[in-house]
Amino acid sequence: MTTDLATCPNCNAALSSALLNQPDFAPCPSCGKPVQVEVFPALFQPVRPGQTGEQLLIETEASCFYHPQKRAVLPCDGCGRFLCALCDCELAGQHLCPTCLETGKRKGKLKNLQNQRTLYDGIALGLAAFPLIIPFFTIITAPMALFVALRHWKSPGSLVRRSKVRFVVAIVLALAQLIGWGVLAFYLITEMRRNG
Amino acid sequence: MAERDYQRLTRARTRRTGMRAAFATRSSLWLGTDHLLCVDSTGYSETYRRFYFRDIQTITLIASKRRATWNWVLGVAMGFCLIWCANYFFRSADFQLGDSIFVSGVVSAFALPLLINNLLGPTCVCHVRTAVQVEELPSLCRVRRTRKVLDRLRPLIVAAQGQLTPEEIERKLAEPLSEPPVIVRNSASQMAKPPQPYQGPFHHALCWLLIADLPLTALALAMKPGAMDTISVIQFALTVVFAIVCLAKQHDTDLSPELRRLPWLVLGISAVFLFAGIIYAGIYSATHSGAGRDELAPQNNPVMLVMAAASTCVSLVLGVTGLFGLRRFRLARGGAAAPPPALPNKG
């Protein structure tokens, strides 16, 4: 933890204003390490106090769905319920109630709240490609790769990578491995039959 | 926000947060419409960290020595390769086209990364700070690339927050803080967990193992080839094992940076010598048909003798330096932890 506004990332010593927003590195006066610090106005903004919501003064006024004694300030963009200032959660321009926020996060509808995603295309490709080092395992892993690729073809993948090329490569590799096993089985059976 | 709105800012780089993550996690930076997205990917899952332009307080760069370290590692490896190539070139009577292709392949295995390391420019560590966190951005590890990214980010942050003049900065820094900010550091190097006092004999044992290389090598040279092979292999394996144990034991401790570097140096130098020895032995066996094992012994082979001597000297230097470093560290800690001297009794 630090209490200084602009500090050296190496020694945590406070930096003077002469060292801030410089175009090149400048040595830290405390540790001597070359540092460059870009400062923006958010550094000096005080933390905004949280809203608590106004008390309802007149009976006929609209009240919050979650706090009937507090005055509603706006409706939820997700469910339309009236919300007080305490329950209003703003996210990417939307005003949502805590329930909609929780549901949106759980169901993956609010992408700005998603902190993790499973890359099924990577898993399918790994299952199809890595066992090629020891090909005996492909009899188990090829069907698994095929299953993962087909089952999760439409599952949400990476937020930043949009191509399905890994799925396609995984399916092609898995099919090739399965065809290879089929050919081998056919060859062995015909050989066994020929030898009596 | 539409998913397609992200633009790639940097290629993926390894995130240095422990042994497992160093190999598994790769971090890249993407530009969204109103935020910067840091993506940590293992190949099978991705973790996202968003830094909204309106929340970014500072972006700090600190120059690092990574490029110099890699220059040393690759330069030493390439030096050994060049020595071996020169030896190979002057000794073999019929140096053919195939040989020259092979030799240039071996040299370029080190020369190419060395060239790329220098072409990419100086290295740095970049941190982004918001009201609640300080996060390292591992993909911004080269100064030139980082400045290009900063030039792209600056107008977006200024558009979200406004511009600060130097006079404003000076005035606001001079103002007393009404409420000190509480910052959580998430970078690998500055985790909130306090370091534990280092205890244990492993670094000491590693230093003595390194020093033991000198009498063992001298004994091996004095005896007939192959007589000391088993003991040398055991000593080498023990050194590597102890270096790995030292790396595990020194994690999150107050050990000095010089002593922390020792196991890494031991592992790196062991790998270089082992790799050089294997390559030389392979080439020698391929070029000298019917060559026996004894021909590769330091007693009979000048290249192996030079390698053995160099390895022993380096081990000795590291061992002695490590022992002195440990002594200094223990004395410094003992001095710091010692109770203050008692006041003279005037009564």
Coordinates of C-alpha atoms in Angstrom, one line a residue:
Chain A
M1 CA 0.0 0.0 0.0
T2 CA 1.1 3.5 -0.7
T3 CA -0.2 6.9 0.4
D4 CA 1.8 9.1 -2.0
L5 CA 0.2 10.3 -5.2
A6 CA 3.0 9.9 -7.7
T7 CA 5.6 7.3 -6.6
C8 CA 8.6 5.5 -8.1
P9 CA 7.6 2.0 -9.2
N10 CA 10.9 0.6 -8.0
C11 CA 11.4 2.2 -4.5
N12 CA 7.9 3.7 -3.8
A13 CA 9.5 7.1 -3.1
A14 CA 7.4 10.2 -3.8
L15 CA 8.3 11.8 -7.1
S16 CA 8.5 15.6 -7.6
S17 CA 6.4 17.3 -10.3
A18 CA 9.5 17.9 -12.4
L19 CA 9.7 14.2 -13.1
L20 CA 6.1 13.8 -14.2
N21 CA 4.9 13.8 -17.8
Q22 CA 8.4 14.0 -19.2
P23 CA 9.0 12.7 -22.7
D24 CA 12.0 10.5 -21.6
F25 CA 13.3 8.6 -18.7
A26 CA 14.6 10.6 -15.7
P27 CA 16.5 9.1 -12.7
C28 CA 14.5 8.6 -9.5
P29 CA 16.0 10.9 -6.9
S30 CA 15.8 8.1 -4.3
C31 CA 16.9 4.9 -6.1
G32 CA 18.4 6.3 -9.2
K33 CA 16.5 4.0 -11.5
P34 CA 15.4 5.6 -14.8
V35 CA 11.6 6.1 -14.6
Q36 CA 9.0 7.8 -16.8
V37 CA 5.7 8.6 -15.2
E38 CA 2.6 9.8 -17.1
V39 CA 0.1 11.4 -14.8
F40 CA -3.6 12.0 -15.6
P41 CA -6.3 14.1 -13.9
A42 CA -7.9 11.0 -12.2
L43 CA -4.9 10.9 -9.8
F44 CA -6.0 14.1 -8.2
Q45 CA -9.8 13.5 -8.2
P46 CA -11.2 12.7 -4.7
V47 CA -13.1 9.5 -4.3
R48 CA -16.8 10.2 -4.8
P49 CA -19.0 9.3 -1.8
G50 CA -21.5 6.5 -2.5
Q51 CA -25.2 7.4 -2.9
T52 CA -27.5 6.3 -0.2
G53 CA -30.9 7.3 -1.7
E54 CA -33.4 9.9 -0.5
Q55 CA -36.1 9.1 2.0
L56 CA -39.6 9.0 0.7
L57 CA -41.5 12.2 1.9
I58 CA -44.9 11.9 0.2
E59 CA -46.9 8.6 0.1
T60 CA -47.8 9.1 -3.6
E61 CA -44.2 9.3 -4.7
A62 CA -42.7 6.3 -6.6
S63 CA -40.6 4.2 -4.3
C64 CA -37.7 1.9 -4.9
F65 CA -38.6 -1.8 -5.5
Y66 CA -35.9 -3.0 -3.1
H67 CA -36.2 -0.1 -0.5
P68 CA -39.9 0.9 -0.2
Q69 CA -39.0 3.8 2.1
K70 CA -36.6 5.4 -0.4
R71 CA -37.5 7.6 -3.4
A72 CA -37.1 6.0 -6.9
V73 CA -34.9 8.0 -9.3
L74 CA -35.0 5.8 -12.4
P75 CA -36.2 2.5 -13.8
C76 CA -33.8 -0.5 -14.3
D77 CA -32.8 -0.9 -18.0
G78 CA -33.0 -4.6 -17.6
C79 CA -36.3 -5.4 -15.7
G80 CA -38.0 -1.9 -15.5
R81 CA -38.2 -1.9 -11.7
F82 CA -38.0 1.4 -10.0
L83 CA -34.6 2.0 -8.3
C84 CA -33.4 4.4 -5.7
A85 CA -29.9 6.0 -6.0
L86 CA -28.5 3.2 -3.7
C87 CA -29.7 0.4 -6.0
D88 CA -28.7 2.2 -9.3
C89 CA -25.7 0.4 -10.7
E90 CA -24.3 2.1 -13.8
L91 CA -22.4 0.0 -16.3
A92 CA -21.4 1.0 -19.8
G93 CA -24.1 3.6 -20.0
Q94 CA -26.8 1.2 -18.7
H95 CA -28.6 1.6 -15.3
L96 CA -29.2 -1.8 -13.8
C97 CA -30.6 -3.1 -10.5
P98 CA -28.3 -5.5 -8.4
T99 CA -30.4 -8.5 -9.5
C100 CA -30.1 -7.8 -13.2
L101 CA -26.4 -7.2 -12.7
E102 CA -26.0 -10.5 -10.9
T103 CA -28.1 -12.4 -13.5
G104 CA -26.3 -10.7 -16.4
K105 CA -22.9 -11.7 -14.9
R106 CA -24.0 -15.3 -14.3
K107 CA -25.5 -15.8 -17.7
G108 CA -22.7 -14.0 -19.5
K109 CA -25.0 -11.4 -21.0
L110 CA -22.9 -8.5 -19.7
K111 CA -19.6 -8.8 -21.5
N112 CA -18.1 -5.9 -19.5
L113 CA -18.4 -8.0 -16.3
Q114 CA -16.8 -11.1 -17.7
N115 CA -13.4 -11.7 -16.3
Q116 CA -12.8 -15.2 -17.6
R117 CA -13.7 -17.4 -20.6
T118 CA -12.8 -21.0 -21.4
L119 CA -11.3 -21.4 -24.8
Y120 CA -12.9 -24.6 -26.1
D121 CA -11.2 -24.2 -29.5
G122 CA -7.8 -24.3 -27.7
I123 CA -8.9 -27.4 -25.7
A124 CA -10.1 -29.2 -28.9
L125 CA -7.0 -28.3 -30.8
G126 CA -4.8 -29.5 -27.8
L127 CA -6.7 -32.8 -27.7
A128 CA -6.3 -33.3 -31.4
A129 CA -2.7 -32.2 -31.8
F130 CA -0.6 -33.0 -28.7
P131 CA -1.3 -36.7 -28.6
L132 CA 0.2 -37.0 -32.1
I133 CA 3.5 -37.2 -30.2
I134 CA 2.4 -40.6 -28.9
P135 CA -0.1 -41.7 -31.5
F136 CA -1.6 -44.6 -29.4
F137 CA -3.5 -42.1 -27.3
T138 CA -5.3 -40.6 -30.3
I139 CA -7.8 -43.5 -30.2
I140 CA -9.2 -41.8 -27.0
T141 CA -8.3 -38.2 -27.6
A142 CA -9.6 -37.9 -31.3
P143 CA -13.2 -38.6 -30.4
M144 CA -12.9 -36.3 -27.4
A145 CA -11.5 -33.5 -29.6
L146 CA -14.3 -34.0 -32.0
F147 CA -16.9 -33.9 -29.2
V148 CA -15.5 -30.8 -27.7
A149 CA -15.3 -29.0 -31.1
L150 CA -18.9 -29.9 -32.1
R151 CA -20.4 -29.4 -28.6
H152 CA -18.9 -26.0 -28.1
W153 CA -18.9 -24.8 -31.7
K154 CA -21.4 -22.0 -30.7
S155 CA -20.2 -21.5 -27.1
P156 CA -18.7 -18.0 -26.5
G157 CA -15.0 -18.1 -27.2
S158 CA -12.3 -15.5 -26.7
L159 CA -13.4 -11.9 -26.3
V160 CA -10.7 -10.7 -28.6
R161 CA -10.1 -13.6 -31.0
R162 CA -13.1 -14.3 -33.2
S163 CA -11.9 -16.9 -35.7
K164 CA -13.1 -20.6 -35.6
V165 CA -10.0 -21.8 -37.4
R166 CA -8.8 -23.8 -34.3
F167 CA -12.1 -25.7 -34.2
V168 CA -11.8 -26.5 -37.9
V169 CA -8.2 -27.6 -37.6
A170 CA -9.1 -29.7 -34.5
I171 CA -12.0 -31.4 -36.4
V172 CA -9.8 -32.1 -39.4
L173 CA -7.1 -33.6 -37.3
A174 CA -9.5 -35.6 -35.2
L175 CA -11.2 -37.0 -38.3
A176 CA -7.9 -37.8 -39.9
Q177 CA -6.9 -39.7 -36.8
L178 CA -10.2 -41.6 -36.6
I179 CA -9.9 -42.5 -40.4
G180 CA -6.3 -43.7 -39.7
W181 CA -7.5 -45.9 -36.9
G182 CA -10.4 -47.2 -39.1
V183 CA -7.9 -48.0 -41.9
L184 CA -5.6 -49.8 -39.5
A185 CA -8.5 -51.8 -38.0
F186 CA -9.7 -52.8 -41.5
Y187 CA -6.2 -53.8 -42.5
L188 CA -5.7 -55.9 -39.4
I189 CA -9.1 -57.7 -39.8
T190 CA -8.5 -58.5 -43.4
E191 CA -5.0 -59.8 -42.6
M192 CA -6.4 -62.0 -39.8
R193 CA -9.1 -63.3 -42.1
R194 CA -6.5 -64.0 -44.8
N195 CA -4.3 -65.9 -42.4
G196 CA -7.2 -68.0 -41.3
Chain B
M1 CA -20.1 -3.2 -26.5
A2 CA -19.6 -5.3 -29.6
E3 CA -17.0 -8.0 -29.3
R4 CA -15.3 -6.9 -32.5
D5 CA -14.4 -3.5 -31.1
Y6 CA -11.1 -4.7 -29.7
Q7 CA -7.9 -3.8 -31.5
R8 CA -4.7 -5.5 -30.8
L9 CA -2.0 -3.2 -29.2
T10 CA 0.7 -5.7 -28.3
R11 CA 1.6 -9.3 -29.0
A12 CA 1.4 -11.8 -26.2
R13 CA 4.2 -11.9 -23.7
T14 CA 4.8 -14.2 -20.7
R15 CA 3.5 -13.0 -17.4
R16 CA 6.1 -13.4 -14.7
T17 CA 4.1 -14.4 -11.7
G18 CA 5.8 -17.5 -10.4
M19 CA 7.3 -20.6 -12.0
R20 CA 4.0 -22.1 -13.4
A21 CA 2.6 -18.9 -14.8
A22 CA 5.9 -18.0 -16.4
F23 CA 5.5 -21.0 -18.7
A24 CA 1.8 -21.1 -19.0
T25 CA 0.3 -17.5 -19.0
R26 CA 0.8 -15.1 -21.8
S27 CA -0.4 -11.5 -21.6
S28 CA -1.5 -9.2 -24.4
L29 CA -3.0 -5.8 -24.6
W30 CA -6.1 -4.8 -26.5
L31 CA -7.8 -1.4 -27.1
G32 CA -11.5 -1.1 -26.5
T33 CA -13.8 1.9 -27.1
D34 CA -13.6 3.1 -23.5
H35 CA -11.1 0.9 -21.9
L36 CA -7.8 -1.0 -22.2
L37 CA -8.1 -4.8 -22.0
C38 CA -5.3 -6.9 -20.6
V39 CA -5.8 -10.5 -21.6
D40 CA -4.0 -13.3 -19.8
S41 CA -4.2 -16.5 -21.8
T42 CA -3.1 -20.0 -20.9
G43 CA -4.3 -21.3 -24.3
Y44 CA -7.3 -23.0 -22.7
S45 CA -8.7 -20.1 -20.8
E46 CA -8.5 -16.3 -20.8
T47 CA -8.6 -13.9 -17.9
Y48 CA -9.5 -10.3 -18.5
R49 CA -8.6 -7.1 -16.7
R50 CA -10.2 -3.8 -17.8
F51 CA -8.7 -0.4 -17.3
Y52 CA -11.3 2.3 -18.2
F53 CA -9.7 5.4 -19.6
R54 CA -11.6 7.6 -17.1
D55 CA -10.0 5.6 -14.2
I56 CA -6.4 5.5 -15.2
Q57 CA -4.3 7.6 -12.9
T58 CA -0.8 7.0 -13.9
I59 CA 1.2 4.9 -16.4
T60 CA 4.8 4.3 -15.2
L61 CA 7.7 2.9 -17.1
I62 CA 10.9 1.8 -15.4
A63 CA 14.0 0.8 -17.4
S64 CA 15.0 -2.9 -16.9
K65 CA 18.1 -4.9 -17.5
R66 CA 16.4 -7.7 -19.4
R67 CA 18.0 -6.9 -22.7
A68 CA 21.5 -6.8 -21.2
T69 CA 20.9 -10.1 -19.4
W70 CA 19.8 -11.8 -22.6
N71 CA 22.7 -10.3 -24.4
W72 CA 25.0 -11.9 -21.9
V73 CA 23.3 -15.3 -22.0
L74 CA 23.1 -15.5 -25.8
G75 CA 26.5 -13.8 -26.3
V76 CA 28.3 -16.4 -24.1
A77 CA 26.4 -19.3 -25.8
M78 CA 27.3 -17.8 -29.3
G79 CA 30.9 -17.3 -28.2
F80 CA 31.2 -21.0 -27.3
C81 CA 29.6 -21.9 -30.6
L82 CA 32.1 -19.7 -32.5
I83 CA 35.0 -21.3 -30.6
W84 CA 33.8 -24.7 -31.5
C85 CA 33.2 -23.7 -35.1
A86 CA 36.7 -22.2 -35.5
N87 CA 38.1 -25.4 -34.0
Y88 CA 36.0 -27.5 -36.3
F89 CA 37.0 -25.4 -39.3
F90 CA 40.7 -25.4 -38.7
R91 CA 40.9 -29.1 -37.8
S92 CA 38.8 -30.7 -40.5
A93 CA 40.7 -31.1 -43.8
D94 CA 37.7 -31.3 -46.1
F95 CA 35.2 -28.6 -45.0
Q96 CA 32.3 -29.0 -47.3
L97 CA 29.1 -27.1 -48.1
G98 CA 27.0 -29.3 -45.9
D99 CA 29.3 -28.6 -43.0
S100 CA 29.2 -24.8 -43.5
I101 CA 25.3 -25.0 -43.6
F102 CA 25.3 -27.0 -40.4
V103 CA 27.7 -24.7 -38.7
S104 CA 25.9 -21.5 -39.7
G105 CA 22.6 -23.2 -38.5
V106 CA 24.1 -23.8 -35.0
V107 CA 25.6 -20.3 -34.8
S108 CA 22.4 -18.6 -36.0
A109 CA 20.4 -20.4 -33.3
F110 CA 22.0 -18.0 -30.9
A111 CA 22.9 -15.1 -33.3
L112 CA 19.4 -14.6 -34.5
P113 CA 17.8 -14.2 -31.0
L114 CA 20.7 -12.0 -30.1
L115 CA 20.1 -9.8 -33.1
I116 CA 16.3 -9.7 -32.5
N117 CA 16.9 -8.8 -28.8
N118 CA 19.0 -5.8 -29.9
L119 CA 16.8 -4.7 -32.7
L120 CA 13.7 -4.6 -30.5
G121 CA 15.5 -2.0 -28.3
P122 CA 15.8 -1.4 -24.6
T123 CA 13.5 -3.1 -22.1
C124 CA 11.3 -1.7 -19.5
V125 CA 8.5 -2.7 -17.0
C126 CA 5.2 -0.8 -17.3
H127 CA 2.6 -0.4 -14.6
V128 CA -0.8 1.1 -14.9
R129 CA -2.5 2.6 -11.8
T130 CA -6.1 3.2 -11.0
A131 CA -7.8 4.3 -7.8
V132 CA -7.8 0.8 -6.4
Q133 CA -4.9 -1.1 -8.1
V134 CA -1.5 -1.1 -9.6
E135 CA -1.1 -3.6 -12.3
E136 CA 1.9 -4.6 -14.3
L137 CA 1.5 -4.9 -18.1
P138 CA 3.9 -7.6 -19.1
S139 CA 3.3 -7.2 -22.8
L140 CA 4.7 -3.7 -22.6
C141 CA 8.3 -4.8 -22.1
R142 CA 10.1 -2.8 -24.8
V143 CA 10.6 1.0 -24.5
R144 CA 9.9 1.7 -28.1
R145 CA 6.7 -0.4 -28.3
T146 CA 5.5 1.0 -25.0
R147 CA 6.0 4.6 -26.1
K148 CA 4.0 3.9 -29.3
V149 CA 1.2 2.4 -27.3
L150 CA 1.3 5.4 -24.9
D151 CA 1.1 7.8 -27.8
R152 CA -2.0 5.9 -28.9
L153 CA -3.6 5.8 -25.4
R154 CA -2.8 9.4 -24.3
P155 CA -5.4 11.1 -26.5
L156 CA -8.1 8.6 -25.5
I157 CA -7.3 9.1 -21.7
V158 CA -7.2 12.9 -22.2
A159 CA -10.5 12.8 -24.0
A160 CA -12.0 10.9 -21.1
Q161 CA -10.4 12.9 -18.3
G162 CA -9.0 16.2 -19.6
Q163 CA -5.5 17.6 -19.8
L164 CA -3.2 18.4 -17.0
T165 CA -0.7 21.3 -17.3
P166 CA 2.6 21.2 -15.5
E167 CA 1.5 24.1 -13.3
E168 CA -1.7 22.2 -12.3
I169 CA 0.4 19.1 -11.4
E170 CA 2.7 21.1 -9.3
R171 CA -0.2 22.9 -7.5
K172 CA -2.1 19.7 -6.9
L173 CA 0.9 17.8 -5.6
A174 CA 1.5 20.6 -3.1
E175 CA -2.0 20.4 -1.8
P176 CA -2.3 18.2 1.4
L177 CA -4.2 14.9 0.9
S178 CA -7.6 14.9 2.6
E179 CA -7.8 11.1 2.4
P180 CA -4.8 8.9 1.5
P181 CA -5.6 6.6 -1.4
V182 CA -5.5 2.8 -0.7
I183 CA -3.7 1.0 -3.5
V184 CA -3.5 -2.7 -4.0
R185 CA -0.4 -3.7 -5.9
N186 CA -1.1 -6.6 -8.2
S187 CA 2.3 -6.8 -10.0
A188 CA 4.5 -9.8 -9.5
S189 CA 7.3 -7.9 -8.0
Q190 CA 5.3 -5.8 -5.5
M191 CA 2.7 -8.2 -4.0
A192 CA 1.2 -7.0 -0.7
K193 CA 2.5 -10.1 1.1
P194 CA 5.4 -9.2 3.4
P195 CA 8.7 -11.1 2.7
Q196 CA 9.5 -13.9 5.2
P197 CA 13.0 -14.0 6.8
Y198 CA 15.1 -16.4 4.8
Q199 CA 16.2 -19.5 6.8
G200 CA 17.8 -22.7 5.6
P201 CA 21.1 -24.1 4.5
F202 CA 20.3 -24.6 0.8
H203 CA 22.2 -21.6 -0.6
H204 CA 25.1 -22.5 1.6
A205 CA 25.1 -26.1 0.3
L206 CA 24.8 -24.9 -3.3
C207 CA 27.9 -22.7 -2.8
W208 CA 29.9 -25.6 -1.3
L209 CA 28.8 -27.9 -4.2
L210 CA 30.0 -25.3 -6.7
I211 CA 33.4 -25.0 -4.9
A212 CA 33.6 -28.8 -4.8
D213 CA 33.8 -28.8 -8.6
L214 CA 37.4 -27.7 -8.4
P215 CA 38.9 -30.7 -6.5
L216 CA 36.6 -33.1 -8.3
T217 CA 37.7 -31.8 -11.7
A218 CA 41.4 -31.8 -10.6
L219 CA 41.0 -35.4 -9.5
A220 CA 39.3 -36.4 -12.7
L221 CA 42.1 -34.9 -14.7
A222 CA 44.7 -36.6 -12.6
M223 CA 43.1 -40.0 -13.0
K224 CA 42.5 -42.1 -16.1
P225 CA 39.6 -41.1 -18.3
G226 CA 36.2 -42.2 -17.1
A227 CA 37.3 -43.1 -13.5
M228 CA 35.4 -40.1 -12.0
D229 CA 32.5 -40.0 -14.4
T230 CA 29.9 -41.2 -11.9
I231 CA 31.0 -38.8 -9.1
S232 CA 31.0 -35.9 -11.6
V233 CA 27.5 -36.7 -12.8
I234 CA 26.2 -37.0 -9.2
Q235 CA 27.9 -33.7 -8.3
F236 CA 26.3 -32.0 -11.3
A237 CA 22.9 -33.5 -10.6
L238 CA 23.1 -32.4 -7.0
T239 CA 24.1 -28.8 -8.0
V240 CA 21.0 -28.6 -10.3
V241 CA 18.7 -30.1 -7.7
F242 CA 20.0 -27.7 -5.0
A243 CA 19.7 -24.7 -7.4
I244 CA 16.0 -25.6 -8.0
V245 CA 15.4 -26.1 -4.2
C246 CA 17.1 -22.7 -3.6
L247 CA 14.7 -21.1 -6.1
A248 CA 11.7 -22.5 -4.3
K249 CA 13.0 -21.7 -0.8
Q250 CA 14.0 -18.1 -1.6
H251 CA 10.5 -17.2 -2.9
D252 CA 8.8 -14.5 -0.9
T253 CA 11.8 -14.1 1.4
D254 CA 14.0 -11.2 2.4
L255 CA 17.1 -12.7 0.7
S256 CA 19.3 -10.1 -1.1
P257 CA 18.9 -9.7 -4.9
E258 CA 22.5 -10.9 -5.5
L259 CA 21.9 -14.2 -3.7
R260 CA 18.5 -14.6 -5.4
R261 CA 20.4 -14.4 -8.7
L262 CA 22.8 -17.2 -7.8
P263 CA 20.5 -20.2 -8.4
W264 CA 19.4 -18.7 -11.7
L265 CA 23.0 -18.2 -12.8
V266 CA 24.0 -21.7 -11.7
L267 CA 21.1 -23.2 -13.7
G268 CA 21.8 -21.0 -16.8
I269 CA 25.5 -21.7 -16.8
S270 CA 25.0 -25.4 -16.2
A271 CA 22.5 -25.5 -19.2
V272 CA 25.0 -23.6 -21.4
F273 CA 27.9 -25.9 -20.6
L274 CA 25.7 -29.0 -20.9
F275 CA 24.3 -27.9 -24.2
A276 CA 27.7 -27.0 -25.5
G277 CA 29.2 -30.3 -24.4
I278 CA 26.3 -32.3 -26.0
I279 CA 26.6 -30.4 -29.3
Y280 CA 30.3 -30.8 -29.4
A281 CA 30.2 -34.5 -28.5
G282 CA 27.5 -35.1 -31.2
I283 CA 29.4 -33.3 -33.9
Y284 CA 32.7 -35.0 -32.9
S285 CA 31.1 -38.4 -33.0
A286 CA 29.5 -37.6 -36.4
T287 CA 32.7 -36.3 -37.9
H288 CA 35.1 -38.8 -36.4
S289 CA 33.8 -42.2 -37.3
G290 CA 34.8 -44.8 -34.8
A291 CA 35.7 -42.3 -32.2
G292 CA 35.7 -43.8 -28.7
R293 CA 34.4 -42.4 -25.5
D294 CA 37.9 -41.8 -24.2
E295 CA 38.6 -39.3 -27.1
L296 CA 36.0 -37.0 -25.6
A297 CA 37.6 -37.0 -22.1
P298 CA 39.2 -33.7 -21.1
Q299 CA 42.6 -35.5 -20.8
N300 CA 42.5 -36.3 -24.5
N301 CA 40.4 -33.6 -26.1
P302 CA 41.6 -29.9 -25.8
V303 CA 38.1 -28.5 -26.4
M304 CA 36.6 -30.5 -23.6
L305 CA 39.6 -29.6 -21.4
V306 CA 38.9 -25.9 -22.1
M307 CA 35.2 -26.4 -21.4
A308 CA 35.9 -28.3 -18.1
A309 CA 38.4 -25.6 -17.0
A310 CA 35.9 -22.8 -17.8
S311 CA 33.1 -24.6 -16.1
T312 CA 35.2 -25.1 -13.0
C313 CA 36.4 -21.5 -12.9
V314 CA 32.9 -20.2 -13.2
S315 CA 31.6 -22.6 -10.5
L316 CA 34.5 -21.5 -8.2
V317 CA 33.8 -17.8 -8.7
L318 CA 30.0 -18.3 -8.1
G319 CA 30.6 -20.5 -5.1
V320 CA 33.1 -18.1 -3.4
T321 CA 31.0 -15.0 -4.3
G322 CA 27.9 -16.8 -3.0
L323 CA 29.6 -17.7 0.3
F324 CA 30.8 -14.1 0.8
G325 CA 27.3 -12.8 -0.1
L326 CA 25.7 -15.2 2.4
R327 CA 28.1 -14.1 5.1
R328 CA 27.4 -10.4 4.4
F329 CA 23.6 -11.1 4.3
R330 CA 23.7 -12.9 7.7
L331 CA 25.8 -10.2 9.3
A332 CA 23.5 -7.4 8.0
R333 CA 20.4 -9.2 9.2
G334 CA 22.0 -10.1 12.5
G335 CA 23.0 -6.4 13.0
A336 CA 19.5 -5.2 12.1
A337 CA 17.8 -7.8 14.3
A338 CA 20.2 -7.4 17.3
P339 CA 18.7 -5.6 20.3
P340 CA 19.9 -2.1 21.0
P341 CA 23.0 -1.9 23.2
A342 CA 22.3 -1.5 26.9
L343 CA 22.8 1.9 28.4
P344 CA 25.8 2.2 30.7
N345 CA 24.8 1.8 34.2
K346 CA 25.5 5.2 35.8
G347 CA 24.4 4.1 39.2

